[in-house]
mmCIF file of C-alpha atoms in Angstrom:
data_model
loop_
_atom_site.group_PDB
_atom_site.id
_atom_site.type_symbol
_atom_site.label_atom_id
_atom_site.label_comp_id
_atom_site.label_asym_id
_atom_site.label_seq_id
_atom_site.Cartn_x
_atom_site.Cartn_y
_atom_site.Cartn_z
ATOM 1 C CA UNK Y 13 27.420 -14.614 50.706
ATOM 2 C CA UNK Y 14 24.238 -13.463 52.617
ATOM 3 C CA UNK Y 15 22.782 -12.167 49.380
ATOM 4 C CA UNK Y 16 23.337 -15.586 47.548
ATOM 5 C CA UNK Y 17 21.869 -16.850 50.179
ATOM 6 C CA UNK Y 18 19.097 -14.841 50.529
ATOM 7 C CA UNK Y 19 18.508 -15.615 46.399
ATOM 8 C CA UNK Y 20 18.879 -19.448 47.100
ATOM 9 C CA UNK Y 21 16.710 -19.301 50.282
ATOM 10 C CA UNK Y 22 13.652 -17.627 47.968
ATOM 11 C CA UNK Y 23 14.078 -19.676 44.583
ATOM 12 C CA UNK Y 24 13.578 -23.032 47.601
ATOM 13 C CA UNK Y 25 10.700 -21.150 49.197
ATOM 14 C CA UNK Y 26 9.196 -20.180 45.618
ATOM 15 C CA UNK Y 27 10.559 -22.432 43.486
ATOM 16 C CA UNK Y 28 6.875 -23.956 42.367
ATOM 17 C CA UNK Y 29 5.952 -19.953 41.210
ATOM 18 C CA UNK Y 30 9.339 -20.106 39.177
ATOM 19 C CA UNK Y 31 8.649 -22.947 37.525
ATOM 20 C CA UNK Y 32 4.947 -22.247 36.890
ATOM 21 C CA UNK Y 33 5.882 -18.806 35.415
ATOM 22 C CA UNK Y 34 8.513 -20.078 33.279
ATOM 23 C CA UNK Y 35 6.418 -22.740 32.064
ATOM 24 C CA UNK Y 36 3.475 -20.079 31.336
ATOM 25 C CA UNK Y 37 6.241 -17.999 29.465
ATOM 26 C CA UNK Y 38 7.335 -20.721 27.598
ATOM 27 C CA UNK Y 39 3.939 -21.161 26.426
ATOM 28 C CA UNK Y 40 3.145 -17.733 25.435
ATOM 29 C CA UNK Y 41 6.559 -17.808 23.634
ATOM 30 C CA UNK Y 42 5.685 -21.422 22.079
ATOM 31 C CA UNK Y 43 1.666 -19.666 20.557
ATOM 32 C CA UNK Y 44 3.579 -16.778 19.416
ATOM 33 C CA UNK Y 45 5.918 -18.484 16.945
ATOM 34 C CA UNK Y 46 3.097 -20.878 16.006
ATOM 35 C CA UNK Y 47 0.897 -17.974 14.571
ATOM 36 C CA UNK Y 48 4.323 -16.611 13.498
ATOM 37 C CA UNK Y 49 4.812 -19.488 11.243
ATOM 38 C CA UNK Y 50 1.244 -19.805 9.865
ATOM 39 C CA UNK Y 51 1.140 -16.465 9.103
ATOM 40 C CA UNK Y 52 4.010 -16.617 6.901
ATOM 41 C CA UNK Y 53 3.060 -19.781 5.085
ATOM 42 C CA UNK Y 54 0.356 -18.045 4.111
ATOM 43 C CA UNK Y 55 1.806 -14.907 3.035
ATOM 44 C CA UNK Y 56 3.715 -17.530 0.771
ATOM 45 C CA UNK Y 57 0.955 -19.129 0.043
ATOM 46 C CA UNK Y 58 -0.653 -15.953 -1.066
ATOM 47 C CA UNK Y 59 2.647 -14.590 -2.970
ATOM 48 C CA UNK Y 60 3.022 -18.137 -4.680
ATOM 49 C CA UNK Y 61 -0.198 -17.496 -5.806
ATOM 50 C CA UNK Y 62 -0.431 -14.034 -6.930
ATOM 51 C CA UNK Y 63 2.882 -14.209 -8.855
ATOM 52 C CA UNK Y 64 1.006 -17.505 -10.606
ATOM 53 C CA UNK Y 65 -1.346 -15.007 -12.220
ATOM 54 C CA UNK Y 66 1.310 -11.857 -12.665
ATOM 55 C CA UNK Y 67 3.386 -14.023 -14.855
ATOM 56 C CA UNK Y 68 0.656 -14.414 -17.602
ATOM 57 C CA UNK Y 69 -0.513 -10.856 -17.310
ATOM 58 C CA UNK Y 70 0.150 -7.961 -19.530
ATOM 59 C CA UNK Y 71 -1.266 -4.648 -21.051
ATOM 60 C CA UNK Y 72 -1.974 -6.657 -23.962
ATOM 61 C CA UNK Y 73 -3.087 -9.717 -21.619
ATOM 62 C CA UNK Y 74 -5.648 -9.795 -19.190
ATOM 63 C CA UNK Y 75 -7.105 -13.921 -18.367
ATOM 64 C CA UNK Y 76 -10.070 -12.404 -16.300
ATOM 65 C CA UNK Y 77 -10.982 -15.828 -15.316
ATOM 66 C CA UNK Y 78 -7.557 -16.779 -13.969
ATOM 67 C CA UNK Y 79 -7.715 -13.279 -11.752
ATOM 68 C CA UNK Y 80 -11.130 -14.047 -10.425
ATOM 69 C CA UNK Y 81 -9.421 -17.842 -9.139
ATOM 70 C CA UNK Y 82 -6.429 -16.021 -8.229
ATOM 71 C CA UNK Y 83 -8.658 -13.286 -6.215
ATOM 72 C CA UNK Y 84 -10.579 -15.819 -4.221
ATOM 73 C CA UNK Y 85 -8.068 -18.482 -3.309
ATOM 74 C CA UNK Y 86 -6.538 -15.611 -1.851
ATOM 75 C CA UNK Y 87 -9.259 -13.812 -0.131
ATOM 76 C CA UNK Y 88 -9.753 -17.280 1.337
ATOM 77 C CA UNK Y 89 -6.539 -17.226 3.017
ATOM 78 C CA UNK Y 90 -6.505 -13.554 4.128
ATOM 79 C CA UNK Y 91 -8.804 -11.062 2.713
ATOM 80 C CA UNK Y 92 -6.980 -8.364 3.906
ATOM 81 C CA UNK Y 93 -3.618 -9.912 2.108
ATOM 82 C CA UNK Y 94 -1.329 -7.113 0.721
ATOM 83 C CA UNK Y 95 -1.671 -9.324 -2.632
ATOM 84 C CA UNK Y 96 -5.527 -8.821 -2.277
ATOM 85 C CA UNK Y 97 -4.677 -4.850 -3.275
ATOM 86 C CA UNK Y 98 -2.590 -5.266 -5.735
ATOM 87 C CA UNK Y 99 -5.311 -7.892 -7.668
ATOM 88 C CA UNK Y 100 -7.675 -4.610 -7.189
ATOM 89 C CA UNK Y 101 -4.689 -2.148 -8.094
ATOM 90 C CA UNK Y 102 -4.335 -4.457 -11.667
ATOM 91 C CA UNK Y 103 -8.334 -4.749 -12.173
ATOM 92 C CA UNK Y 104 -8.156 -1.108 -11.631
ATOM 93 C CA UNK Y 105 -5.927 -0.683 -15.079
ATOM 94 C CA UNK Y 106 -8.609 -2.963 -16.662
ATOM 95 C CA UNK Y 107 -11.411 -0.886 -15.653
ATOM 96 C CA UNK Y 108 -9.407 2.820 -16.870
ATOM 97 C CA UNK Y 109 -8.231 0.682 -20.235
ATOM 98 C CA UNK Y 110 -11.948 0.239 -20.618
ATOM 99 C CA UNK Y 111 -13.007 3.353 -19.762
ATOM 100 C CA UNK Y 112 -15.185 2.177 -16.776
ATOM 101 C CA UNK Y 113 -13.560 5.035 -14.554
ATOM 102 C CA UNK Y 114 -16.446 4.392 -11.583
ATOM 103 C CA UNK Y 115 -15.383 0.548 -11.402
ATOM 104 C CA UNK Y 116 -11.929 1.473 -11.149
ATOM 105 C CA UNK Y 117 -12.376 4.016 -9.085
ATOM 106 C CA UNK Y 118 -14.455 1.545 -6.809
ATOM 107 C CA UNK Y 119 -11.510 -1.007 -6.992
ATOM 108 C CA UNK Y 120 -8.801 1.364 -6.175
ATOM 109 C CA UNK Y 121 -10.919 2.960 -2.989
ATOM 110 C CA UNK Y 122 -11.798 -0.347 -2.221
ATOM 111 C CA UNK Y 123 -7.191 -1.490 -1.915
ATOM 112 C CA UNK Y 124 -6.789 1.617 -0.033
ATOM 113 C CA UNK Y 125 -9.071 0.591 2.999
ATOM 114 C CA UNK Y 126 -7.145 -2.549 3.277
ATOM 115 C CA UNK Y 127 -3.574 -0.560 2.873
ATOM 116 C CA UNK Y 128 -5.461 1.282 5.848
ATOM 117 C CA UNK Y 129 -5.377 -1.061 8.027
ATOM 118 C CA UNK Y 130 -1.559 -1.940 7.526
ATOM 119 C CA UNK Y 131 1.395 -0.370 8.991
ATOM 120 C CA UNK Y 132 3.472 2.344 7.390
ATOM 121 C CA UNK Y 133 5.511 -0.058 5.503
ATOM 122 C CA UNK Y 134 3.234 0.206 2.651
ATOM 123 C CA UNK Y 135 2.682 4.173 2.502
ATOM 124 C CA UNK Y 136 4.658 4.081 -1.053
ATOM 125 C CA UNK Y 137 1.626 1.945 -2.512
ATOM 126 C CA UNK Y 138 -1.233 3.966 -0.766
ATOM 127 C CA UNK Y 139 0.759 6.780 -2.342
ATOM 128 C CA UNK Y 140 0.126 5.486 -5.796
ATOM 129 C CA UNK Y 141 -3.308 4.365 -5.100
ATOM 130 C CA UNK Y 142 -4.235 8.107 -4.567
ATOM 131 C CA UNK Y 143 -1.912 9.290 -7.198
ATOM 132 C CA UNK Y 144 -4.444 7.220 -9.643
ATOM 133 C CA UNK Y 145 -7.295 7.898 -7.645
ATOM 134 C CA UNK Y 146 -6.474 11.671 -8.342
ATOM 135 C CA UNK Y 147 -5.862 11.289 -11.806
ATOM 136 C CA UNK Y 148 -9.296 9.368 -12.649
ATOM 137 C CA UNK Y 149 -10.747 12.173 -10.739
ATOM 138 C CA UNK Y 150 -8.947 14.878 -12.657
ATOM 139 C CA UNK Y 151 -10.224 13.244 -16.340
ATOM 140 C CA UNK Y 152 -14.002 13.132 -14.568
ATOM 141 C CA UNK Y 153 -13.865 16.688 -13.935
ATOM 142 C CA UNK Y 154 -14.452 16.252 -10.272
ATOM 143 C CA UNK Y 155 -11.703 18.339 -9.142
ATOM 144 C CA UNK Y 156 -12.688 18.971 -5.481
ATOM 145 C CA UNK Y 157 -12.308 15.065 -5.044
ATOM 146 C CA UNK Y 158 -8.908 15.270 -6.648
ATOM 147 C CA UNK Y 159 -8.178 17.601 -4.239
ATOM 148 C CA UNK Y 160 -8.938 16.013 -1.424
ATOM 149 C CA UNK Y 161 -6.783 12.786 -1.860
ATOM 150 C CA UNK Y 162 -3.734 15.214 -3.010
ATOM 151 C CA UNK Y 163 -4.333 17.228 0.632
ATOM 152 C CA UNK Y 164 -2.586 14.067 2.128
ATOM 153 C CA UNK Y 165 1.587 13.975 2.832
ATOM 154 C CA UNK Y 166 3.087 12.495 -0.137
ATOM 155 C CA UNK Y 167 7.010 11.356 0.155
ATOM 156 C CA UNK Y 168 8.155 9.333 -2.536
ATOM 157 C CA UNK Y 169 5.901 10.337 -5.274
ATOM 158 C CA UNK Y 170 6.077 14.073 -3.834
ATOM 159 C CA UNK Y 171 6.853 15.101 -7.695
ATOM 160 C CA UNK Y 172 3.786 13.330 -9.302
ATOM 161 C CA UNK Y 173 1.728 14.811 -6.630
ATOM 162 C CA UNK Y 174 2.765 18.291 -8.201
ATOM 163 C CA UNK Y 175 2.481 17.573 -11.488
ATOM 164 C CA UNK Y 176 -1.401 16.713 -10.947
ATOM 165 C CA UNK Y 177 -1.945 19.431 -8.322
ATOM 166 C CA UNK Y 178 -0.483 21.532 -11.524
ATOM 167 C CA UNK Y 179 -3.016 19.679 -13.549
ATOM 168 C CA UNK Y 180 -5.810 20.673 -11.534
ATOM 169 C CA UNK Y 181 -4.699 24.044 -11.384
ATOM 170 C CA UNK Y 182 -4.524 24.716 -15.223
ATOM 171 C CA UNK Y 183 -8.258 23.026 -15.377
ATOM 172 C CA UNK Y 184 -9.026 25.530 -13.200
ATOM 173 C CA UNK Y 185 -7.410 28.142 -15.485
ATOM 174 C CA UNK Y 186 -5.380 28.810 -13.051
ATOM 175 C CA UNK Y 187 -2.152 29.129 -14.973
ATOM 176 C CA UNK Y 188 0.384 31.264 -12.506
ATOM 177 C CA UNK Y 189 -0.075 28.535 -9.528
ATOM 178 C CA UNK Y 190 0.378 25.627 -11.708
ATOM 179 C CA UNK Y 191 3.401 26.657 -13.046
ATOM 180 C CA UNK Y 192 4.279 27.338 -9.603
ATOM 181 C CA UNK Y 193 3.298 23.677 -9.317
ATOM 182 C CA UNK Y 194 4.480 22.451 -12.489
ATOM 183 C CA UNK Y 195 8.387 24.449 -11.304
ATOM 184 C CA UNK Y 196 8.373 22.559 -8.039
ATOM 185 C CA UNK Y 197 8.182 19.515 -9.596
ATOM 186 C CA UNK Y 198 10.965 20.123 -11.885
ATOM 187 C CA UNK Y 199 13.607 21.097 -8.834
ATOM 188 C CA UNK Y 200 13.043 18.083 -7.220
ATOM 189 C CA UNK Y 201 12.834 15.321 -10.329
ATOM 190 C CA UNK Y 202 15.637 14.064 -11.242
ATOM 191 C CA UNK Y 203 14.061 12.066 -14.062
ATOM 192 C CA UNK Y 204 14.579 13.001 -17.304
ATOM 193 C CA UNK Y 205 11.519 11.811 -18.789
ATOM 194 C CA UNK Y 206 9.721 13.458 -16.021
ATOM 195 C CA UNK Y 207 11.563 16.540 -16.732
ATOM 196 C CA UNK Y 208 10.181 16.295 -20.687
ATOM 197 C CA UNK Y 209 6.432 16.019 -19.445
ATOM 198 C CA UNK Y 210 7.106 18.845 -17.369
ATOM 199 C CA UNK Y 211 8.432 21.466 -19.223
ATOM 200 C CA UNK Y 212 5.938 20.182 -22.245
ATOM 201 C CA UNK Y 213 2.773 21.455 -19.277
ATOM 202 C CA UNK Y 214 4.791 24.767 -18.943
ATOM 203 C CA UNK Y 215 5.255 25.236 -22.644
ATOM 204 C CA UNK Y 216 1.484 24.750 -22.977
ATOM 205 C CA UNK Y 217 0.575 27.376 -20.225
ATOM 206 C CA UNK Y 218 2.694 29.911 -21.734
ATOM 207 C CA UNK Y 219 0.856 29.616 -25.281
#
């Protein structure tokens, strides 16, 4: 009883602290779900927005005005929006299915600063970022600069990341580590199709 007492004797002496505290938690609490909330209307917003403009686009497709709408309404709302680097990742494809490699190349460094800045949750799509970054560098002949983005862990596209360190190797004329390269990749796809390209690279190193 002297402990209850002791509790109920300091809530009466400090009950004015309690209450202010509370009320400043409460507040705190209240702000936090208010940003909360407005951040994920507009990551709605944004997604609404974005999947707007992927519905009309295709390989064969590409309404260049509707992106450039699409791009700023967005970069409006957030300009760091995940949707923001996956409008750059699809310019990108324009650029390479033009053959304006620098402009793509621009683009796809460009969504990779912003998937900087972002937690780990989107390490699968910086992963394919550098996967095309590589492979843009690879047809330019800079091969040092391939290098350099493939020097970084890789987890779920570990296999592609072989198959273009192979590449780089066989430009190289380096033909015993890339099928090193080319061999690692094939004992860990499980892909057939992947499999086909593949063995096709070791058929051609053998010639």
């Amino acid at each position: 009883m002297s402990f209850l007492n002791k509790i109920y004797n300091w809530f009466l002496s400090n009950y004015i602290k309690v209450i202010v505290f509370l009320t400043i938690l409460i507040a705190i609490y209240g702000v936090y779900l208010y940003f909360f909330f407005i951040n994920q209307k507009k990551d709605q917003t944004s997604g609404d927005l974005f999947m707007n403009f992927y519905n009309t686009y295709s390989d064969l497709s590409f309404n260049e005005q509707l992106y450039k709408d699409t791009f700023d309404q967005i970069s409006q709302i957030d300009d760091s929006s995940i949707y923001i680097v996956m409008l750059k990742s699809i310019n990108a494809k324009e650029f390479v299915k033009n053959e304006d490699l620098d402009k793509a190349l621009i683009e796809l460094s460009n969504a990779r600063e912003i998937l900087n800045s972002k937690n780990q949750n989107f390490s699968f799509l910086k992963e394919i970022i550098n996967l095309r970054m590589a492979n843009i560098f690879i047809v330019l002949e800079d091969l040092e600069s391939a290098k350099n983005i493939l020097e970084v862990p890789f987890s779920t596209n570990l296999v592609n990341k072989l198959i273009l360190q192979g590449d780089i190797l066989t430009k190289e004329n380096n033909f015993i580590e890339a099928k090193q390269k080319y061999n690692q990749a094939l004992e860990k796809t499980a892909n057939e199709s992947q499999k086909k390209l593949i063995n096709l690279k070791i058929s051609t190193l053998m010639k």
